[in-house]
PDB file of C-alpha atoms in Angstrom:
ATOM      1  CA  UNK A   1      -0.020   0.026   0.031  1.00 48.00           C
ATOM      2  CA  UNK A   2       1.066   3.530  -0.709  1.00 59.00           C
ATOM      3  CA  UNK A   3       0.894   6.380   1.924  1.00 67.00           C
ATOM      4  CA  UNK A   4      -1.867   8.244   0.140  1.00 82.00           C
ATOM      5  CA  UNK A   5      -4.672   7.688   2.644  1.00 91.00           C
ATOM      6  CA  UNK A   6      -5.267  10.081   5.473  1.00 93.00           C
ATOM      7  CA  UNK A   7      -4.192   8.407   8.786  1.00 94.00           C
ATOM      8  CA  UNK A   8      -7.082  10.014  10.661  1.00 93.00           C
ATOM      9  CA  UNK A   9      -9.752   8.923   8.181  1.00 93.00           C
ATOM     10  CA  UNK A  10      -8.267   5.445   8.099  1.00 93.00           C
ATOM     11  CA  UNK A  11      -8.981   5.176  11.818  1.00 93.00           C
ATOM     12  CA  UNK A  12     -12.519   6.656  11.957  1.00 93.00           C
ATOM     13  CA  UNK A  13     -14.897   4.280  13.657  1.00 90.00           C
ATOM     14  CA  UNK A  14     -12.102   2.375  15.360  1.00 90.00           C
ATOM     15  CA  UNK A  15     -10.267   4.782  17.686  1.00 91.00           C
ATOM     16  CA  UNK A  16     -11.174   8.249  16.055  1.00 92.00           C
ATOM     17  CA  UNK A  17     -14.527   9.866  15.740  1.00 93.00           C
ATOM     18  CA  UNK A  18     -16.023  11.907  12.898  1.00 94.00           C
ATOM     19  CA  UNK A  19     -15.263  15.682  12.774  1.00 94.00           C
ATOM     20  CA  UNK A  20     -18.906  16.337  11.888  1.00 95.00           C
ATOM     21  CA  UNK A  21     -21.542  14.505  13.850  1.00 95.00           C
ATOM     22  CA  UNK A  22     -24.863  14.883  11.997  1.00 94.00           C
ATOM     23  CA  UNK A  23     -26.844  13.016   9.299  1.00 91.00           C
ATOM     24  CA  UNK A  24     -29.558  14.477   7.006  1.00 90.00           C
ATOM     25  CA  UNK A  25     -30.628  12.026   4.313  1.00 92.00           C
ATOM     26  CA  UNK A  26     -32.926  14.553   2.550  1.00 93.00           C
ATOM     27  CA  UNK A  27     -30.811  17.625   2.598  1.00 92.00           C
ATOM     28  CA  UNK A  28     -27.347  16.048   2.795  1.00 94.00           C
ATOM     29  CA  UNK A  29     -25.640  18.250   0.083  1.00 95.00           C
ATOM     30  CA  UNK A  30     -26.854  21.466   1.653  1.00 94.00           C
ATOM     31  CA  UNK A  31     -25.729  20.434   5.156  1.00 93.00           C
ATOM     32  CA  UNK A  32     -22.305  19.423   3.710  1.00 95.00           C
ATOM     33  CA  UNK A  33     -21.820  22.776   1.975  1.00 96.00           C
ATOM     34  CA  UNK A  34     -22.849  24.492   5.110  1.00 95.00           C
ATOM     35  CA  UNK A  35     -20.060  22.627   7.073  1.00 96.00           C
ATOM     36  CA  UNK A  36     -17.507  23.572   4.520  1.00 97.00           C
ATOM     37  CA  UNK A  37     -18.383  27.241   4.700  1.00 96.00           C
ATOM     38  CA  UNK A  38     -18.247  27.195   8.504  1.00 96.00           C
ATOM     39  CA  UNK A  39     -14.775  25.672   8.483  1.00 96.00           C
ATOM     40  CA  UNK A  40     -13.363  27.989   5.812  1.00 96.00           C
ATOM     41  CA  UNK A  41     -14.680  31.141   7.641  1.00 96.00           C
ATOM     42  CA  UNK A  42     -13.200  30.027  10.991  1.00 96.00           C
ATOM     43  CA  UNK A  43      -9.814  29.076   9.457  1.00 94.00           C
ATOM     44  CA  UNK A  44      -9.651  32.396   7.549  1.00 94.00           C
ATOM     45  CA  UNK A  45     -10.572  34.555  10.536  1.00 93.00           C
ATOM     46  CA  UNK A  46      -8.486  32.738  13.205  1.00 93.00           C
ATOM     47  CA  UNK A  47      -5.500  31.693  11.056  1.00 89.00           C
ATOM     48  CA  UNK A  48      -3.133  33.391  13.577  1.00 88.00           C
ATOM     49  CA  UNK A  49      -4.732  31.825  16.700  1.00 90.00           C
ATOM     50  CA  UNK A  50      -3.077  28.393  16.343  1.00 91.00           C
ATOM     51  CA  UNK A  51      -6.179  26.415  15.178  1.00 94.00           C
ATOM     52  CA  UNK A  52      -5.829  22.611  15.384  1.00 94.00           C
ATOM     53  CA  UNK A  53      -9.303  21.163  14.838  1.00 95.00           C
ATOM     54  CA  UNK A  54     -12.959  22.107  14.316  1.00 96.00           C
ATOM     55  CA  UNK A  55     -15.857  19.830  15.300  1.00 96.00           C
ATOM     56  CA  UNK A  56     -19.397  20.453  14.254  1.00 97.00           C
ATOM     57  CA  UNK A  57     -22.552  18.964  15.678  1.00 96.00           C
ATOM     58  CA  UNK A  58     -26.115  19.548  14.563  1.00 94.00           C
ATOM     59  CA  UNK A  59     -28.996  18.602  16.756  1.00 90.00           C
ATOM     60  CA  UNK A  60     -32.617  19.876  16.639  1.00 87.00           C
ATOM     61  CA  UNK A  61     -31.970  22.852  14.453  1.00 87.00           C
ATOM     62  CA  UNK A  62     -28.954  24.040  16.521  1.00 94.00           C
ATOM     63  CA  UNK A  63     -25.347  24.025  15.454  1.00 95.00           C
ATOM     64  CA  UNK A  64     -22.565  23.467  18.008  1.00 96.00           C
ATOM     65  CA  UNK A  65     -18.996  24.301  16.940  1.00 97.00           C
ATOM     66  CA  UNK A  66     -15.925  23.184  19.079  1.00 96.00           C
ATOM     67  CA  UNK A  67     -12.751  25.063  18.311  1.00 96.00           C
ATOM     68  CA  UNK A  68      -9.535  23.481  19.516  1.00 96.00           C
ATOM     69  CA  UNK A  69      -6.739  26.059  19.739  1.00 95.00           C
ATOM     70  CA  UNK A  70      -3.433  26.572  21.467  1.00 94.00           C
ATOM     71  CA  UNK A  71      -4.087  30.308  21.970  1.00 93.00           C
ATOM     72  CA  UNK A  72      -7.623  30.562  23.488  1.00 93.00           C
ATOM     73  CA  UNK A  73      -7.062  34.190  24.677  1.00 92.00           C
ATOM     74  CA  UNK A  74      -6.854  35.404  21.008  1.00 92.00           C
ATOM     75  CA  UNK A  75     -10.037  33.539  20.062  1.00 92.00           C
ATOM     76  CA  UNK A  76     -12.013  34.759  23.015  1.00 92.00           C
ATOM     77  CA  UNK A  77     -10.785  38.303  22.981  1.00 89.00           C
ATOM     78  CA  UNK A  78     -11.488  40.951  25.695  1.00 89.00           C
ATOM     79  CA  UNK A  79     -14.492  39.902  27.805  1.00 89.00           C
ATOM     80  CA  UNK A  80     -15.547  37.536  24.998  1.00 90.00           C
ATOM     81  CA  UNK A  81     -16.038  40.151  22.339  1.00 92.00           C
ATOM     82  CA  UNK A  82     -14.319  38.024  19.628  1.00 93.00           C
ATOM     83  CA  UNK A  83     -16.427  35.005  20.416  1.00 93.00           C
ATOM     84  CA  UNK A  84     -19.665  36.979  20.237  1.00 94.00           C
ATOM     85  CA  UNK A  85     -18.626  38.455  16.785  1.00 94.00           C
ATOM     86  CA  UNK A  86     -17.758  35.008  15.501  1.00 95.00           C
ATOM     87  CA  UNK A  87     -21.086  33.596  16.714  1.00 95.00           C
ATOM     88  CA  UNK A  88     -23.075  36.293  14.852  1.00 95.00           C
ATOM     89  CA  UNK A  89     -21.061  35.674  11.634  1.00 95.00           C
ATOM     90  CA  UNK A  90     -21.779  31.996  11.864  1.00 95.00           C
ATOM     91  CA  UNK A  91     -25.487  32.680  12.465  1.00 95.00           C
ATOM     92  CA  UNK A  92     -25.598  34.572   9.249  1.00 95.00           C
ATOM     93  CA  UNK A  93     -24.024  31.731   7.314  1.00 94.00           C
ATOM     94  CA  UNK A  94     -26.251  28.957   8.674  1.00 93.00           C
ATOM     95  CA  UNK A  95     -29.438  30.860   9.574  1.00 93.00           C
ATOM     96  CA  UNK A  96     -29.594  28.785  12.812  1.00 93.00           C
ATOM     97  CA  UNK A  97     -28.662  29.462  16.434  1.00 94.00           C
ATOM     98  CA  UNK A  98     -24.919  28.662  16.882  1.00 95.00           C
ATOM     99  CA  UNK A  99     -23.061  27.699  20.009  1.00 95.00           C
ATOM    100  CA  UNK A 100     -19.281  28.110  20.111  1.00 95.00           C
ATOM    101  CA  UNK A 101     -17.025  26.288  22.566  1.00 95.00           C
ATOM    102  CA  UNK A 102     -13.354  27.028  22.953  1.00 95.00           C
ATOM    103  CA  UNK A 103     -11.074  24.008  23.738  1.00 95.00           C
ATOM    104  CA  UNK A 104      -7.517  24.697  24.826  1.00 94.00           C
ATOM    105  CA  UNK A 105      -4.667  22.510  23.689  1.00 94.00           C
ATOM    106  CA  UNK A 106      -2.365  22.084  26.683  1.00 93.00           C
ATOM    107  CA  UNK A 107       0.544  20.426  24.740  1.00 94.00           C
ATOM    108  CA  UNK A 108       0.874  21.964  21.303  1.00 94.00           C
ATOM    109  CA  UNK A 109       4.153  20.036  20.753  1.00 94.00           C
ATOM    110  CA  UNK A 110       2.104  16.854  20.354  1.00 95.00           C
ATOM    111  CA  UNK A 111      -0.402  18.174  17.837  1.00 96.00           C
ATOM    112  CA  UNK A 112       0.571  17.430  14.301  1.00 97.00           C
ATOM    113  CA  UNK A 113      -1.332  20.367  12.813  1.00 96.00           C
ATOM    114  CA  UNK A 114       0.323  22.853  15.080  1.00 97.00           C
ATOM    115  CA  UNK A 115       3.689  21.407  14.526  1.00 97.00           C
ATOM    116  CA  UNK A 116       3.226  21.695  10.788  1.00 97.00           C
ATOM    117  CA  UNK A 117       2.086  25.246  11.187  1.00 96.00           C
ATOM    118  CA  UNK A 118       5.156  26.234  13.193  1.00 96.00           C
ATOM    119  CA  UNK A 119       7.424  24.707  10.508  1.00 97.00           C
ATOM    120  CA  UNK A 120       5.583  26.465   7.762  1.00 97.00           C
ATOM    121  CA  UNK A 121       5.879  29.857   9.615  1.00 96.00           C
ATOM    122  CA  UNK A 122       9.621  29.374   9.987  1.00 96.00           C
ATOM    123  CA  UNK A 123       9.941  28.519   6.166  1.00 97.00           C
ATOM    124  CA  UNK A 124       8.060  31.796   5.368  1.00 96.00           C
ATOM    125  CA  UNK A 125      10.548  33.635   7.619  1.00 96.00           C
ATOM    126  CA  UNK A 126      13.359  32.170   5.611  1.00 95.00           C
ATOM    127  CA  UNK A 127      14.685  29.761   8.375  1.00 96.00           C
ATOM    128  CA  UNK A 128      16.680  26.821   7.110  1.00 96.00           C
ATOM    129  CA  UNK A 129      14.258  23.969   6.573  1.00 96.00           C
ATOM    130  CA  UNK A 130      16.619  21.334   8.117  1.00 96.00           C
ATOM    131  CA  UNK A 131      16.939  23.336  11.268  1.00 96.00           C
ATOM    132  CA  UNK A 132      13.148  23.890  11.500  1.00 96.00           C
ATOM    133  CA  UNK A 133      12.354  20.214  11.063  1.00 97.00           C
ATOM    134  CA  UNK A 134      14.921  18.992  13.551  1.00 96.00           C
ATOM    135  CA  UNK A 135      13.771  21.454  16.168  1.00 96.00           C
ATOM    136  CA  UNK A 136      10.173  20.364  15.804  1.00 96.00           C
ATOM    137  CA  UNK A 137      11.222  16.696  15.869  1.00 96.00           C
ATOM    138  CA  UNK A 138      13.223  17.184  19.096  1.00 96.00           C
ATOM    139  CA  UNK A 139      10.525  19.109  21.018  1.00 96.00           C
ATOM    140  CA  UNK A 140       7.909  16.454  20.075  1.00 96.00           C
ATOM    141  CA  UNK A 141       9.965  13.548  21.289  1.00 96.00           C
ATOM    142  CA  UNK A 142      10.759  15.387  24.552  1.00 96.00           C
ATOM    143  CA  UNK A 143       7.082  16.033  25.143  1.00 94.00           C
ATOM    144  CA  UNK A 144       6.438  12.165  25.228  1.00 94.00           C
ATOM    145  CA  UNK A 145       5.680  11.240  21.613  1.00 96.00           C
ATOM    146  CA  UNK A 146       6.312   7.538  20.609  1.00 96.00           C
ATOM    147  CA  UNK A 147       7.340   8.553  17.156  1.00 97.00           C
ATOM    148  CA  UNK A 148       7.438  11.540  14.818  1.00 97.00           C
ATOM    149  CA  UNK A 149       7.890  11.957  11.029  1.00 97.00           C
ATOM    150  CA  UNK A 150       8.148  15.294   9.234  1.00 97.00           C
ATOM    151  CA  UNK A 151       8.331  15.840   5.486  1.00 97.00           C
ATOM    152  CA  UNK A 152       8.594  19.019   3.430  1.00 98.00           C
ATOM    153  CA  UNK A 153       8.294  19.263  -0.426  1.00 97.00           C
ATOM    154  CA  UNK A 154       8.908  22.126  -2.873  1.00 97.00           C
ATOM    155  CA  UNK A 155      11.577  24.604  -3.852  1.00 97.00           C
ATOM    156  CA  UNK A 156      13.487  24.156  -0.689  1.00 96.00           C
ATOM    157  CA  UNK A 157      15.978  26.946  -0.149  1.00 93.00           C
ATOM    158  CA  UNK A 158      14.877  28.699  -3.359  1.00 93.00           C
ATOM    159  CA  UNK A 159      16.348  25.871  -5.575  1.00 95.00           C
ATOM    160  CA  UNK A 160      15.225  25.763  -9.242  1.00 95.00           C
ATOM    161  CA  UNK A 161      14.097  22.150  -8.990  1.00 96.00           C
ATOM    162  CA  UNK A 162      11.639  21.030  -6.289  1.00 97.00           C
ATOM    163  CA  UNK A 163      12.535  18.096  -4.071  1.00 97.00           C
ATOM    164  CA  UNK A 164      11.364  16.286  -0.936  1.00 97.00           C
ATOM    165  CA  UNK A 165      13.198  16.158   2.384  1.00 97.00           C
ATOM    166  CA  UNK A 166      12.104  14.407   5.567  1.00 96.00           C
ATOM    167  CA  UNK A 167      13.222  13.372   9.023  1.00 97.00           C
ATOM    168  CA  UNK A 168      11.838  10.830  11.401  1.00 96.00           C
ATOM    169  CA  UNK A 169      12.479   9.572  14.939  1.00 96.00           C
ATOM    170  CA  UNK A 170      10.869   6.726  16.896  1.00 96.00           C
ATOM    171  CA  UNK A 171       8.158   4.476  15.594  1.00 96.00           C
ATOM    172  CA  UNK A 172       5.292   5.613  13.406  1.00 96.00           C
ATOM    173  CA  UNK A 173       3.176   2.436  12.390  1.00 95.00           C
ATOM    174  CA  UNK A 174       0.730   3.803   9.860  1.00 93.00           C
ATOM    175  CA  UNK A 175      -0.964   0.431   9.230  1.00 92.00           C
ATOM    176  CA  UNK A 176      -1.527  -0.351  12.912  1.00 93.00           C
ATOM    177  CA  UNK A 177      -5.167   0.807  13.519  1.00 92.00           C
ATOM    178  CA  UNK A 178      -4.850   0.843  17.295  1.00 93.00           C
ATOM    179  CA  UNK A 179      -1.927   3.339  17.071  1.00 95.00           C
ATOM    180  CA  UNK A 180      -3.145   6.849  17.697  1.00 95.00           C
ATOM    181  CA  UNK A 181      -1.359   8.715  14.848  1.00 95.00           C
ATOM    182  CA  UNK A 182      -2.134  12.413  14.481  1.00 96.00           C
ATOM    183  CA  UNK A 183      -1.606  13.908  10.978  1.00 96.00           C
ATOM    184  CA  UNK A 184      -1.334  17.500   9.907  1.00 96.00           C
ATOM    185  CA  UNK A 185      -0.712  19.257   6.594  1.00 96.00           C
ATOM    186  CA  UNK A 186       0.025  22.957   5.950  1.00 96.00           C
ATOM    187  CA  UNK A 187       1.294  24.926   3.015  1.00 96.00           C
ATOM    188  CA  UNK A 188       3.974  27.624   3.426  1.00 97.00           C
ATOM    189  CA  UNK A 189       3.691  30.538   0.996  1.00 96.00           C
ATOM    190  CA  UNK A 190       7.193  31.682   0.202  1.00 95.00           C
ATOM    191  CA  UNK A 191       8.573  34.077  -2.429  1.00 95.00           C
ATOM    192  CA  UNK A 192       9.714  31.111  -4.598  1.00 94.00           C
ATOM    193  CA  UNK A 193       6.457  29.180  -4.387  1.00 96.00           C
ATOM    194  CA  UNK A 194       4.478  26.966  -1.983  1.00 97.00           C
ATOM    195  CA  UNK A 195       6.177  24.392   0.194  1.00 97.00           C
ATOM    196  CA  UNK A 196       4.048  21.645   1.605  1.00 98.00           C
ATOM    197  CA  UNK A 197       4.662  20.471   5.138  1.00 98.00           C
ATOM    198  CA  UNK A 198       3.388  17.159   6.526  1.00 97.00           C
ATOM    199  CA  UNK A 199       3.640  15.828   9.985  1.00 97.00           C
ATOM    200  CA  UNK A 200       2.869  12.466  11.596  1.00 97.00           C
ATOM    201  CA  UNK A 201       2.975  12.006  15.388  1.00 97.00           C
ATOM    202  CA  UNK A 202       2.429   8.648  17.168  1.00 97.00           C
ATOM    203  CA  UNK A 203       0.857   9.239  20.620  1.00 95.00           C
ATOM    204  CA  UNK A 204       0.764   5.597  21.643  1.00 94.00           C
ATOM    205  CA  UNK A 205      -1.697   2.778  21.352  1.00 93.00           C
ATOM    206  CA  UNK A 206      -5.433   2.985  22.117  1.00 90.00           C
ATOM    207  CA  UNK A 207      -6.788  -0.428  23.164  1.00 82.00           C
ATOM    208  CA  UNK A 208     -10.419  -1.291  22.711  1.00 68.00           C
ATOM    209  CA  UNK A 209     -12.766  -1.218  25.686  1.00 69.00           C
ATOM    210  CA  UNK A 210     -12.649  -4.326  27.972  1.00 65.00           C
ATOM    211  CA  UNK A 211      -9.332  -5.383  26.603  1.00 68.00           C
ATOM    212  CA  UNK A 212      -7.570  -5.406  29.986  1.00 63.00           C
ATOM    213  CA  UNK A 213     -10.287  -7.390  31.728  1.00 60.00           C
ATOM    214  CA  UNK A 214     -10.368  -9.952  28.860  1.00 59.00           C
ATOM    215  CA  UNK A 215      -6.578 -10.480  29.080  1.00 59.00           C
ATOM    216  CA  UNK A 216      -6.772 -10.943  32.930  1.00 63.00           C
ATOM    217  CA  UNK A 217      -9.568 -13.530  32.511  1.00 64.00           C
ATOM    218  CA  UNK A 218      -7.563 -15.311  29.834  1.00 62.00           C
ATOM    219  CA  UNK A 219      -4.425 -15.428  31.997  1.00 60.00           C
ATOM    220  CA  UNK A 220      -6.459 -16.562  35.025  1.00 61.00           C
ATOM    221  CA  UNK A 221      -7.986 -19.440  33.086  1.00 54.00           C
ATOM    222  CA  UNK A 222      -4.844 -20.728  31.416  1.00 54.00           C
ATOM    223  CA  UNK A 223      -2.359 -20.030  34.179  1.00 48.00           C
ATOM    224  CA  UNK A 224       0.396 -18.908  31.831  1.00 50.00           C
ATOM    225  CA  UNK A 225       3.892 -18.659  33.068  1.00 49.00           C
ATOM    226  CA  UNK A 226       5.311 -15.252  33.956  1.00 47.00           C
ATOM    227  CA  UNK A 227       7.444 -13.462  31.420  1.00 47.00           C
ATOM    228  CA  UNK A 228       5.837 -15.158  28.374  1.00 46.00           C
ATOM    229  CA  UNK A 229       3.068 -12.908  27.041  1.00 46.00           C
ATOM    230  CA  UNK A 230       1.488 -12.015  30.421  1.00 46.00           C
ATOM    231  CA  UNK A 231       1.353 -12.624  34.119  1.00 46.00           C
ATOM    232  CA  UNK A 232       3.378 -11.003  36.877  1.00 46.00           C
ATOM    233  CA  UNK A 233       7.115 -11.471  36.972  1.00 46.00           C
ATOM    234  CA  UNK A 234       8.474 -13.261  40.028  1.00 44.00           C
ATOM    235  CA  UNK A 235       9.369 -10.838  42.869  1.00 45.00           C
ATOM    236  CA  UNK A 236       7.506  -7.928  41.258  1.00 45.00           C
ATOM    237  CA  UNK A 237       4.955  -7.595  43.997  1.00 45.00           C
ATOM    238  CA  UNK A 238       2.004  -7.756  41.628  1.00 47.00           C
ATOM    239  CA  UNK A 239       0.830 -11.124  42.585  1.00 47.00           C
ATOM    240  CA  UNK A 240       1.908 -14.753  43.182  1.00 46.00           C
ATOM    241  CA  UNK A 241       4.518 -15.981  40.744  1.00 47.00           C
ATOM    242  CA  UNK A 242       3.462 -18.960  38.689  1.00 49.00           C
ATOM    243  CA  UNK A 243       6.574 -21.134  38.676  1.00 53.00           C
ATOM    244  CA  UNK A 244       7.135 -24.831  38.640  1.00 59.00           C
ATOM    245  CA  UNK A 245       8.924 -26.320  41.679  1.00 57.00           C
ATOM    246  CA  UNK A 246      12.558 -26.950  40.984  1.00 67.00           C
ATOM    247  CA  UNK A 247      14.117 -30.381  41.584  1.00 66.00           C
ATOM    248  CA  UNK A 248      16.662 -30.510  44.334  1.00 70.00           C
ATOM    249  CA  UNK A 249      20.204 -30.870  43.148  1.00 73.00           C
ATOM    250  CA  UNK A 250      21.820 -34.314  43.375  1.00 74.00           C
ATOM    251  CA  UNK A 251      23.881 -34.903  46.510  1.00 73.00           C
ATOM    252  CA  UNK A 252      27.601 -34.444  46.105  1.00 70.00           C
ATOM    253  CA  UNK A 253      29.663 -37.526  46.090  1.00 67.00           C
ATOM    254  CA  UNK A 254      31.412 -38.340  49.397  1.00 64.00           C
ATOM    255  CA  UNK A 255      35.280 -38.241  49.193  1.00 64.00           C
ATOM    256  CA  UNK A 256      36.942 -41.633  49.137  1.00 66.00           C
ATOM    257  CA  UNK A 257      38.453 -42.738  52.423  1.00 63.00           C
ATOM    258  CA  UNK A 258      42.005 -44.072  52.390  1.00 59.00           C
ATOM    259  CA  UNK A 259      42.632 -47.464  54.110  1.00 56.00           C
ATOM    260  CA  UNK A 260      43.319 -47.332  57.921  1.00 53.00           C
ATOM    261  CA  UNK A 261      46.874 -48.609  57.277  1.00 52.00           C
ATOM    262  CA  UNK A 262      47.817 -45.558  55.479  1.00 52.00           C
ATOM    263  CA  UNK A 263      45.970 -42.967  57.596  1.00 48.00           C
ATOM    264  CA  UNK A 264      46.846 -44.209  61.119  1.00 51.00           C
ATOM    265  CA  UNK A 265      50.200 -43.845  62.502  1.00 52.00           C
ATOM    266  CA  UNK A 266      52.069 -46.720  64.075  1.00 51.00           C
ATOM    267  CA  UNK A 267      50.866 -47.313  67.684  1.00 52.00           C
ATOM    268  CA  UNK A 268      53.607 -47.046  70.396  1.00 55.00           C
ATOM    269  CA  UNK A 269      54.812 -50.194  72.080  1.00 55.00           C
ATOM    270  CA  UNK A 270      52.888 -51.248  75.066  1.00 57.00           C
ATOM    271  CA  UNK A 271      53.532 -53.284  78.062  1.00 54.00           C
ATOM    272  CA  UNK A 272      52.700 -57.012  77.939  1.00 52.00           C
ATOM    273  CA  UNK A 273      50.237 -56.786  80.824  1.00 58.00           C
ATOM    274  CA  UNK A 274      48.586 -53.581  79.449  1.00 54.00           C
ATOM    275  CA  UNK A 275      45.045 -53.937  78.189  1.00 58.00           C
ATOM    276  CA  UNK A 276      44.382 -54.163  74.514  1.00 58.00           C
ATOM    277  CA  UNK A 277      43.872 -50.743  72.820  1.00 56.00           C
ATOM    278  CA  UNK A 278      40.320 -49.744  71.905  1.00 58.00           C
ATOM    279  CA  UNK A 279      39.170 -48.704  68.460  1.00 55.00           C
ATOM    280  CA  UNK A 280      41.022 -45.674  66.976  1.00 54.00           C
ATOM    281  CA  UNK A 281      39.461 -42.385  67.852  1.00 53.00           C
ATOM    282  CA  UNK A 282      39.555 -39.080  66.004  1.00 51.00           C
ATOM    283  CA  UNK A 283      42.873 -37.127  66.168  1.00 53.00           C
ATOM    284  CA  UNK A 284      41.304 -34.557  68.421  1.00 47.00           C
ATOM    285  CA  UNK A 285      40.065 -37.282  70.858  1.00 46.00           C
ATOM    286  CA  UNK A 286      43.504 -38.889  70.815  1.00 48.00           C
ATOM    287  CA  UNK A 287      45.191 -35.642  71.646  1.00 47.00           C
ATOM    288  CA  UNK A 288      42.800 -35.100  74.564  1.00 50.00           C
ATOM    289  CA  UNK A 289      43.241 -38.734  75.841  1.00 45.00           C
ATOM    290  CA  UNK A 290      47.006 -38.471  75.798  1.00 46.00           C
ATOM    291  CA  UNK A 291      46.876 -35.142  77.510  1.00 47.00           C
ATOM    292  CA  UNK A 292      44.613 -36.262  80.414  1.00 49.00           C
ATOM    293  CA  UNK A 293      46.121 -39.801  80.967  1.00 49.00           C
ATOM    294  CA  UNK A 294      48.345 -39.964  84.079  1.00 52.00           C
ATOM    295  CA  UNK A 295      52.020 -40.830  83.684  1.00 51.00           C
ATOM    296  CA  UNK A 296      52.795 -44.562  83.859  1.00 52.00           C
ATOM    297  CA  UNK A 297      54.435 -45.883  87.063  1.00 54.00           C
ATOM    298  CA  UNK A 298      57.891 -47.368  86.355  1.00 51.00           C
ATOM    299  CA  UNK A 299      57.507 -49.900  89.202  1.00 52.00           C
ATOM    300  CA  UNK A 300      54.320 -51.327  87.750  1.00 51.00           C
ATOM    301  CA  UNK A 301      56.183 -51.995  84.525  1.00 51.00           C
ATOM    302  CA  UNK A 302      58.868 -54.162  86.422  1.00 55.00           C
ATOM    303  CA  UNK A 303      58.020 -57.968  86.523  1.00 58.00           C
ATOM    304  CA  UNK A 304      56.898 -59.316  89.923  1.00 58.00           C
ATOM    305  CA  UNK A 305      59.595 -61.182  92.069  1.00 59.00           C
ATOM    306  CA  UNK A 306      59.517 -65.115  92.068  1.00 61.00           C
ATOM    307  CA  UNK A 307      58.490 -66.825  95.292  1.00 58.00           C
ATOM    308  CA  UNK A 308      61.306 -68.381  97.484  1.00 57.00           C
ATOM    309  CA  UNK A 309      61.819 -72.243  97.207  1.00 56.00           C
ATOM    310  CA  UNK A 310      60.220 -74.340  99.868  1.00 54.00           C
ATOM    311  CA  UNK A 311      62.462 -76.708 102.095  1.00 53.00           C
ATOM    312  CA  UNK A 312      61.403 -80.314 101.879  1.00 51.00           C
ATOM    313  CA  UNK A 313      63.544 -81.724 104.650  1.00 49.00           C
ATOM    314  CA  UNK A 314      61.354 -80.904 107.578  1.00 49.00           C
ATOM    315  CA  UNK A 315      58.434 -82.588 105.950  1.00 49.00           C
ATOM    316  CA  UNK A 316      60.367 -85.822 105.665  1.00 49.00           C
ATOM    317  CA  UNK A 317      61.512 -85.775 109.303  1.00 47.00           C
ATOM    318  CA  UNK A 318      57.868 -85.214 110.330  1.00 46.00           C
ATOM    319  CA  UNK A 319      56.641 -88.186 108.404  1.00 48.00           C
ATOM    320  CA  UNK A 320      59.254 -90.619 109.890  1.00 47.00           C
ATOM    321  CA  UNK A 321      58.516 -89.592 113.505  1.00 39.00           C
TER     322      UNK A 321
END
C-alpha cells in the first residue's frame, strides 16, 4: 500500500470519531456545503490563533462548533467580544442558532497540525528547513511522543528544482489501527512558491474497551507462566509468581576414604600386661586422651619377684617320726 490515505480517516470508527456529527438524508448536500463554509470562515478569521481542529454537531436545529486552539485568549478576546462576533457571523451563514465552545490544547508540541504550522511559519521567515524540522522533531519527542515523522516538499531553499526532504524519529506504524497517529498538513507561502509540510505524530496505542479485563480472565484461566506474554514477573509484588517447583540438586559424592593402614600412624609399644587398645578415635580425641592420661608408674612395669623355694627336709622328718 502507498501512503496516500489520511491516517485519521483510516481510523475513523475504530479509535477516532467523525469531525462532523450529523446526518440528514434529505438535505445532505446542503448540510455538507454548510459545514465547508463554517470551516473556511473560521480558518480564515483565526489563522493566527493556532487552530488545530474544528468539530461540528447539529441537533434539533442548533449548530454546536468546538474550536481546538493553542491560543484561547486570542479567540475569546477581551471579555468575550471576539467569540460573540464569531457567533453572529456563523449565524448569518447557517441561519440557525450557533453555540461556540473554545477548547484549549495544553501540549501543542504533540499536535501534528500545530507542529506543521510552526514549521511553515519558519519557512516563510526564511529559516533553514533542516533546522526547523529537527527542532520540531526534538521538541515532540521530549514531550512524550512515541514517534514523529516530518516531510517538506517544494523549492527548498529557493532551488530551481523541487525536491522532498524528511526526518523521522521513533516508531510511526501507519498500518496499525490501534496506534493513535495524528496527521497535519500545511502549506508555506514563500517568495519562490509554496512548500508543503506534512507531520505524523504517534501518541501511543489505544486499546479497545474491555481489553484489559479480557486479558486478565484469559491469564487466570490458562495459568500462563510469567514473562511469556502475560502474568506477573516473580518478585515484582504484583501477585503470586506462577513457577514450577525446581528439583533439588543431586547430593555431592562423598570423598573416598583411604585405608586405615595408610591414615593411622604406628601405635607405640605397650607393656605385655597392658590392656588391648580400643578402636581408633579421631585425632582430636587422641590428643585429649594423651593429655589427660596419668604418667605410667615405672615400678608397675617391672616384673613381679619369684617366690622363694620351699624346704622339703622338715616334711620328711615329720613323716618318719
